Short mmCIF file of C-alpha atoms in Angstrom, two decimals:
data_model
loop_
_atom_site.label_atom_id
_atom_site.label_comp_id
_atom_site.label_asym_id
_atom_site.label_seq_id
_atom_site.Cartn_x
_atom_site.Cartn_y
_atom_site.Cartn_z
CA MET T 188 -105.40 -33.46 -27.06
CA MET T 189 -107.67 -34.44 -24.20
CA LYS T 190 -110.59 -32.25 -23.20
CA LEU T 191 -110.42 -31.48 -19.48
CA SER T 192 -112.90 -29.80 -17.18
CA ASP T 193 -112.44 -26.20 -16.04
CA LYS T 194 -110.79 -27.20 -12.76
CA PRO T 195 -109.17 -30.59 -13.34
CA LYS T 196 -107.33 -32.57 -10.70
CA ILE T 197 -104.13 -33.99 -12.21
CA VAL T 198 -102.09 -36.65 -10.40
CA ILE T 199 -98.37 -37.02 -11.00
CA SER T 200 -97.37 -40.50 -9.86
CA ARG T 201 -93.68 -40.91 -9.06
CA THR T 202 -92.94 -43.31 -6.22
CA ASP T 203 -89.16 -43.55 -6.49
CA ASN T 204 -86.38 -41.51 -4.89
CA ILE T 205 -85.48 -37.90 -4.08
CA GLY T 206 -83.45 -37.00 -7.16
CA ASP T 207 -86.04 -38.51 -9.49
CA VAL T 208 -88.79 -36.53 -7.77
CA VAL T 209 -86.83 -33.26 -7.91
CA LEU T 210 -86.42 -33.65 -11.67
CA THR T 211 -90.19 -34.20 -12.00
CA LEU T 212 -91.15 -30.93 -10.26
CA PRO T 213 -90.79 -28.76 -13.43
CA LEU T 214 -93.58 -30.83 -14.98
CA ALA T 215 -95.92 -29.55 -12.27
CA LYS T 216 -95.07 -25.95 -13.19
CA TYR T 217 -95.82 -26.44 -16.87
CA LEU T 218 -99.07 -28.29 -16.11
CA LYS T 219 -100.13 -25.45 -13.85
CA GLU T 220 -99.37 -22.91 -16.57
CA LYS T 221 -101.33 -24.92 -19.14
CA TYR T 222 -104.26 -25.44 -16.78
CA PRO T 223 -104.21 -22.50 -14.31
CA GLU T 224 -107.33 -23.65 -12.43
CA SER T 225 -106.07 -27.20 -11.98
CA GLU T 226 -105.05 -28.89 -8.75
CA ILE T 227 -101.78 -30.78 -9.13
CA ILE T 228 -101.58 -33.79 -6.81
CA PHE T 229 -98.38 -35.74 -6.21
CA LEU T 230 -98.46 -39.45 -5.42
CA GLY T 231 -95.16 -40.50 -3.87
CA LYS T 232 -93.31 -42.24 -1.06
CA LYS T 233 -94.05 -41.00 2.43
CA TYR T 234 -90.57 -39.65 3.12
CA ILE T 235 -90.76 -37.38 0.03
CA LYS T 236 -93.55 -35.24 1.52
CA PRO T 237 -91.31 -32.47 2.97
CA LEU T 238 -89.92 -31.86 -0.53
CA ILE T 239 -93.36 -31.75 -2.14
CA ASP T 240 -94.56 -29.38 0.57
CA CYS T 241 -91.91 -26.90 -0.64
CA CYS T 242 -93.30 -26.78 -4.18
CA GLU T 243 -95.67 -23.93 -4.95
CA ASN T 244 -97.15 -25.74 -7.96
CA ILE T 245 -98.38 -28.85 -6.11
CA GLY T 246 -101.54 -28.56 -4.08
CA ARG T 247 -101.74 -31.94 -2.40
CA PHE T 248 -99.62 -34.95 -1.53
CA ILE T 249 -100.82 -38.57 -1.45
CA ASP T 250 -98.70 -40.98 0.57
CA TRP T 251 -98.29 -44.19 -1.44
CA ASP T 252 -96.79 -46.11 1.50
CA THR T 253 -99.99 -45.66 3.52
CA LEU T 254 -102.30 -46.17 0.55
CA SER T 255 -100.54 -49.35 -0.59
CA ALA T 256 -100.92 -50.89 2.89
CA ILE T 257 -104.71 -51.17 2.62
CA PRO T 258 -106.58 -53.82 0.54
CA GLU T 259 -106.59 -53.20 -3.21
CA ASN T 260 -110.34 -52.67 -3.50
CA GLU T 261 -110.17 -50.05 -0.75
CA GLN T 262 -107.28 -48.32 -2.52
CA ALA T 263 -109.49 -47.86 -5.56
CA ILE T 264 -112.27 -46.38 -3.43
CA VAL T 265 -109.92 -43.91 -1.74
CA PHE T 266 -108.47 -42.93 -5.10
CA ARG T 267 -111.90 -42.57 -6.70
CA ASP T 268 -112.97 -40.24 -3.86
CA LEU T 269 -109.98 -38.07 -4.72
CA GLY T 270 -111.85 -37.04 -7.88
CA ALA T 271 -108.80 -37.05 -10.13
CA GLU T 272 -109.46 -36.52 -13.82
CA VAL T 273 -105.93 -37.38 -15.01
CA ILE T 274 -103.10 -39.53 -13.74
CA ILE T 275 -99.62 -39.41 -15.28
CA HIS T 276 -97.61 -42.54 -14.52
CA VAL T 277 -94.15 -40.94 -14.54
CA PHE T 278 -92.67 -43.85 -12.58
CA PRO T 279 -94.54 -46.91 -13.86
CA ARG T 280 -95.96 -49.37 -11.34
CA PRO T 281 -98.52 -51.98 -12.34
CA GLU T 282 -100.35 -51.81 -9.02
CA ILE T 283 -100.86 -48.04 -9.33
CA ALA T 284 -101.95 -48.36 -12.96
CA ARG T 285 -104.50 -50.99 -11.92
CA MET T 286 -105.72 -48.88 -8.99
CA ALA T 287 -106.29 -45.82 -11.20
CA TYR T 288 -108.16 -47.98 -13.72
CA LYS T 289 -110.41 -49.45 -11.02
CA ALA T 290 -110.95 -45.98 -9.56
CA GLY T 291 -112.31 -44.81 -12.90
CA VAL T 292 -109.81 -42.01 -13.52
CA LYS T 293 -110.92 -40.60 -16.87
CA TYR T 294 -107.48 -40.15 -18.46
CA ARG T 295 -104.67 -42.53 -17.54
CA ILE T 296 -101.34 -41.72 -19.21
CA GLY T 297 -98.41 -44.12 -19.41
CA THR T 298 -95.69 -45.32 -21.74
CA SER T 299 -96.66 -47.85 -24.40
CA HIS T 300 -93.54 -49.87 -23.53
CA ARG T 301 -95.08 -51.39 -20.36
CA PHE T 302 -97.37 -54.30 -21.15
CA TYR T 303 -99.72 -53.61 -18.22
CA ASN T 304 -100.34 -50.09 -19.49
CA TRP T 305 -102.14 -51.65 -22.46
CA LEU T 306 -104.58 -53.05 -19.90
CA TYR T 307 -104.93 -50.05 -17.61
CA CYS T 308 -103.99 -46.87 -19.51
CA ASN T 309 -106.15 -45.27 -22.20
CA GLU T 310 -103.50 -42.70 -23.23
CA LYS T 311 -100.23 -44.37 -24.21
CA VAL T 312 -97.14 -42.47 -25.30
CA ASP T 313 -94.59 -44.25 -27.49
CA PHE T 314 -91.13 -43.56 -26.04
CA THR T 315 -88.47 -45.30 -23.99
CA ARG T 316 -86.15 -43.75 -21.42
CA LYS T 317 -83.34 -46.29 -21.69
CA ASN T 318 -81.79 -45.23 -25.00
CA SER T 319 -83.09 -41.69 -25.29
CA PRO T 320 -80.63 -38.78 -25.65
CA LEU T 321 -82.93 -36.61 -23.54
CA HIS T 322 -82.31 -35.66 -19.92
CA GLU T 323 -84.55 -37.33 -17.31
CA ALA T 324 -86.36 -34.05 -16.63
CA GLN T 325 -87.09 -33.68 -20.34
CA LEU T 326 -88.27 -37.27 -20.69
CA ASN T 327 -91.00 -36.58 -18.14
CA PHE T 328 -92.53 -34.15 -20.61
CA LYS T 329 -93.11 -36.89 -23.18
CA LEU T 330 -95.92 -38.07 -20.93
CA ALA T 331 -97.50 -34.60 -21.04
CA GLU T 332 -98.10 -34.75 -24.79
CA PRO T 333 -101.71 -36.01 -24.45
CA LEU T 334 -102.34 -32.92 -22.29
CA GLY T 335 -101.26 -30.57 -25.08
CA ILE T 336 -97.73 -29.87 -23.83
CA ASN T 337 -95.79 -30.73 -26.96
CA ASP T 338 -92.64 -28.64 -26.64
CA ILE T 339 -89.90 -30.06 -24.45
CA PRO T 340 -88.24 -27.29 -22.41
CA SER T 341 -84.51 -26.68 -22.61
CA LEU T 342 -82.26 -27.72 -19.72
CA GLU T 343 -81.81 -24.05 -18.82
CA GLU T 344 -85.57 -23.52 -18.66
CA LEU T 345 -86.03 -26.65 -16.54
CA GLY T 346 -83.30 -25.50 -14.14
CA ASN T 347 -85.41 -22.48 -13.27
CA SER T 348 -88.77 -24.26 -13.03
CA TYR T 349 -88.83 -26.17 -9.75
CA GLY T 350 -91.05 -23.82 -7.75
CA LEU T 351 -89.35 -24.58 -4.41
CA THR T 352 -90.52 -21.37 -2.75
CA LYS T 353 -92.24 -22.72 0.41
CA LEU T 354 -89.11 -23.61 2.35
CA PRO T 355 -89.21 -24.71 5.98
CA THR T 356 -87.59 -22.59 8.67
CA LEU T 357 -84.10 -23.69 9.62
CA ASP T 358 -83.73 -24.53 13.30
CA GLU T 359 -81.54 -22.05 15.16
CA THR T 360 -79.22 -24.88 16.22
CA TRP T 361 -78.19 -25.43 12.62
CA ARG T 362 -78.39 -21.78 11.58
CA LYS T 363 -75.68 -20.97 14.14
CA GLU T 364 -73.34 -23.45 12.47
CA LEU T 365 -73.22 -21.41 9.26
CA ASP T 366 -70.36 -18.93 8.88
CA LYS T 367 -71.36 -15.65 7.25
CA GLU T 368 -67.72 -14.85 6.50
CA LYS T 369 -67.02 -18.08 4.58
CA PHE T 370 -68.36 -20.24 1.77
CA ASN T 371 -70.49 -22.85 3.51
CA LEU T 372 -69.90 -26.06 1.56
CA ILE T 373 -71.78 -29.31 2.05
CA ILE T 374 -70.09 -32.55 1.06
CA HIS T 375 -72.49 -35.48 0.70
CA PRO T 376 -70.12 -38.40 0.04
CA LEU T 377 -72.42 -41.43 -0.16
CA SER T 378 -75.42 -42.23 -2.34
CA ARG T 379 -77.11 -45.25 -0.71
CA GLY T 380 -76.40 -47.25 -3.85
CA SER T 381 -78.15 -44.87 -6.24
CA ALA T 382 -74.91 -43.75 -7.91
CA ARG T 383 -71.23 -44.52 -8.30
CA ASN T 384 -69.22 -42.95 -5.48
CA TRP T 385 -66.07 -40.83 -5.56
CA ASP T 386 -63.37 -42.49 -3.43
CA TRP T 387 -62.74 -41.34 0.12
CA LYS T 388 -59.18 -40.26 -0.75
CA ASN T 389 -60.58 -37.79 -3.28
CA TYR T 390 -62.95 -36.19 -0.76
CA ASN T 391 -60.10 -35.97 1.76
CA GLN T 392 -57.85 -34.32 -0.79
CA LEU T 393 -60.58 -31.82 -1.68
CA ILE T 394 -60.97 -30.88 1.97
CA GLU T 395 -57.20 -30.46 2.27
CA ILE T 396 -56.86 -28.12 -0.71
CA LEU T 397 -59.83 -25.86 0.08
CA PRO T 398 -58.52 -22.87 2.07
CA ALA T 399 -59.73 -23.04 5.66
CA ASP T 400 -60.03 -19.26 5.82
CA LYS T 401 -62.49 -19.25 2.91
CA TYR T 402 -64.51 -22.45 3.34
CA LYS T 403 -66.51 -23.96 6.16
CA ILE T 404 -67.18 -27.59 5.33
CA PHE T 405 -70.11 -29.74 6.45
CA ILE T 406 -70.58 -33.48 5.93
CA THR T 407 -74.11 -34.84 5.51
CA GLY T 408 -75.46 -38.36 5.28
CA THR T 409 -77.83 -40.77 6.98
CA LYS T 410 -77.51 -42.12 10.52
CA GLU T 411 -76.60 -45.51 9.01
CA GLU T 412 -73.74 -43.89 7.06
CA SER T 413 -72.38 -42.01 10.07
CA ALA T 414 -69.80 -44.57 11.23
CA LEU T 415 -68.41 -45.03 7.72
CA ILE T 416 -68.12 -41.28 7.15
CA SER T 417 -66.51 -40.77 10.56
CA GLU T 418 -63.94 -43.49 9.89
CA ASN T 419 -63.04 -42.30 6.39
CA ILE T 420 -63.32 -38.50 6.55
CA LEU T 421 -63.92 -37.06 10.00
CA PHE T 422 -61.07 -39.04 11.56
CA TYR T 423 -58.67 -37.17 9.27
CA HIS T 424 -60.47 -33.81 9.36
CA PRO T 425 -61.83 -33.14 12.86
CA THR T 426 -62.54 -29.48 12.02
CA VAL T 427 -65.20 -30.49 9.49
CA THR T 428 -68.71 -30.14 10.89
CA ASP T 429 -70.45 -33.51 11.12
CA LEU T 430 -74.19 -33.40 10.34
CA THR T 431 -74.61 -37.08 9.48
CA GLY T 432 -77.82 -38.46 10.93
CA LYS T 433 -78.60 -35.17 12.70
CA LEU T 434 -80.95 -33.53 10.20
CA ASP T 435 -84.36 -34.84 9.28
CA PHE T 436 -85.31 -34.43 5.63
CA GLU T 437 -87.14 -31.15 6.18
CA GLN T 438 -84.15 -29.62 7.98
CA LEU T 439 -81.74 -31.00 5.38
CA ILE T 440 -83.66 -29.16 2.65
CA SER T 441 -83.59 -25.97 4.69
CA PHE T 442 -79.89 -26.32 5.53
CA ILE T 443 -79.04 -26.77 1.84
CA ALA T 444 -81.08 -23.64 1.12
CA HIS T 445 -79.00 -21.66 3.62
CA ALA T 446 -75.61 -23.06 2.56
CA ASP T 447 -73.62 -21.80 -0.42
CA GLY T 448 -72.74 -24.99 -2.27
CA LEU T 449 -72.73 -28.76 -2.37
CA VAL T 450 -70.52 -31.49 -3.82
CA ALA T 451 -71.82 -35.03 -4.33
CA ALA T 452 -72.33 -37.84 -6.77
CA SER T 453 -75.75 -38.21 -8.42
CA THR T 454 -77.84 -38.08 -5.25
CA GLY T 455 -81.03 -36.45 -4.02
CA PRO T 456 -79.23 -33.68 -2.08
CA LEU T 457 -77.25 -32.81 -5.23
CA HIS T 458 -80.47 -32.23 -7.19
CA ILE T 459 -82.05 -30.32 -4.30
CA ALA T 460 -79.05 -27.98 -4.14
CA ALA T 461 -79.20 -27.38 -7.90
CA ALA T 462 -82.94 -26.72 -7.72
CA LEU T 463 -82.38 -24.17 -4.95
CA GLY T 464 -79.86 -22.27 -7.05
CA LYS T 465 -76.82 -23.28 -5.03
CA LYS T 466 -73.35 -23.71 -6.49
CA THR T 467 -73.53 -27.43 -7.17
CA VAL T 468 -70.83 -29.81 -8.42
CA GLY T 469 -71.97 -33.29 -9.44
CA LEU T 470 -69.53 -36.18 -9.87
CA TYR T 471 -70.56 -38.69 -12.54
CA PRO T 472 -69.40 -41.82 -14.35
CA SER T 473 -69.66 -41.95 -18.13
CA ILE T 474 -71.60 -45.21 -18.16
CA ARG T 475 -75.10 -45.16 -19.62
CA PRO T 476 -77.68 -44.54 -18.25
CA MET T 477 -75.91 -43.04 -15.20
CA HIS T 478 -74.07 -40.41 -17.21
CA PRO T 479 -74.75 -36.66 -16.83
CA GLY T 480 -76.54 -36.50 -20.18
CA ARG T 481 -79.39 -38.27 -18.41
CA TRP T 482 -78.96 -37.22 -14.77
CA ALA T 483 -76.98 -33.97 -14.56
CA PRO T 484 -78.15 -31.54 -11.87
CA LEU T 485 -80.15 -28.70 -13.41
CA GLY T 486 -79.96 -25.21 -11.97
CA PRO T 487 -78.49 -21.76 -12.64
CA LYS T 488 -75.28 -22.60 -10.73
CA ALA T 489 -75.13 -26.36 -11.29
CA LYS T 490 -72.12 -28.04 -12.87
CA CYS T 491 -70.99 -31.63 -13.26
CA ILE T 492 -67.84 -33.51 -14.16
CA ALA T 493 -67.46 -36.83 -15.97
CA LEU T 494 -64.77 -38.56 -17.96
CA SER T 495 -65.23 -37.55 -21.60
CA LYS T 496 -65.44 -41.05 -23.04
CA ASP T 497 -67.87 -43.93 -23.05
CA CYS T 498 -67.06 -46.20 -20.12
CA ASN T 499 -68.48 -49.60 -19.25
CA ASP T 500 -65.78 -50.86 -16.88
CA CYS T 501 -67.93 -50.53 -13.77
CA ARG T 502 -71.19 -51.87 -15.14
CA LYS T 503 -70.89 -54.92 -12.90
CA ASP T 504 -68.71 -53.35 -10.22
CA ASN T 505 -69.63 -50.53 -7.84
CA HIS T 506 -66.05 -49.31 -7.85
CA CYS T 507 -65.94 -46.91 -10.77
CA THR T 508 -62.57 -46.14 -12.34
CA CYS T 509 -63.81 -43.31 -14.55
CA ILE T 510 -65.48 -41.30 -11.78
CA ASN T 511 -62.25 -41.55 -9.80
CA THR T 512 -60.25 -39.96 -12.60
CA ILE T 513 -61.98 -36.74 -11.53
CA THR T 514 -59.48 -34.82 -9.41
CA ALA T 515 -59.98 -32.69 -6.34
CA GLU T 516 -58.38 -29.80 -8.24
CA GLN T 517 -61.07 -30.00 -10.91
CA VAL T 518 -63.79 -29.80 -8.29
CA LYS T 519 -62.06 -26.89 -6.56
CA LYS T 520 -61.93 -24.96 -9.83
CA LEU T 521 -65.67 -25.35 -10.35
CA LEU T 522 -66.33 -24.19 -6.80
#
């Protein structure tokens, strides 16, 4: 176990996407419990900042997009001035590993399965994510072993460990859209290529079988997805409230926090909803490593559905047969 100072600064480096970052937030909680006087710093993509700002266990955010735009030698100077004692390379990137090495970060933790970590990391953990039976959120804790965190939390414990307590205020425009007399359900039908999608016909059938007197349904997505969603869902269901492209990320987080539930494939909003304790239904293929054993949403009211067999039919095809065996009736029952 490494010997840290009384008030160490610990950097969690994860420069990938929303869902991945959400599942890394419990690590910050456990680090803060282990080192109460520490400052936990998150290094991530610029657009992730509103999510990190919600987390009570993270004290500072470093924008990798801005940092990576300056010359490499200047990056190392900026990072050295940060005064970090530890960096945990949760999402491995050779350029970040090299920067931390040049910046003289005392403890640099990474997996031993990346060749560049043998050059730039002085604490290497022997594990691989690809074939592990552990959930993604649990795998993050393998990298905490050099810091004396040796017990991997259960999925139930992780589902209550996000620390998303500093939520932004929801704009009154969007607050008025919520119906206090109904179950406010968000459907997020697309995944920007990060997951296999449920077919449009399935989402349309789900909307049709949910009682209109009990459910108010919202559709979310990006501005770029708006036309596709309008053509395939809103055209058939004009009473559904269209929020595609209308909410920035901060307001999307807040709207999810004020809604009652969310249905989606394995996307960032799905994991945010689970982390906020919302009734969450995730739609998954059985193919490794996309299956729910690795990427299920974790939260007190989170559920997921997948075909109960190993499936490789869609490995080279984005149209997934097994995810589309999930029926609208199954989703309705979980809701």
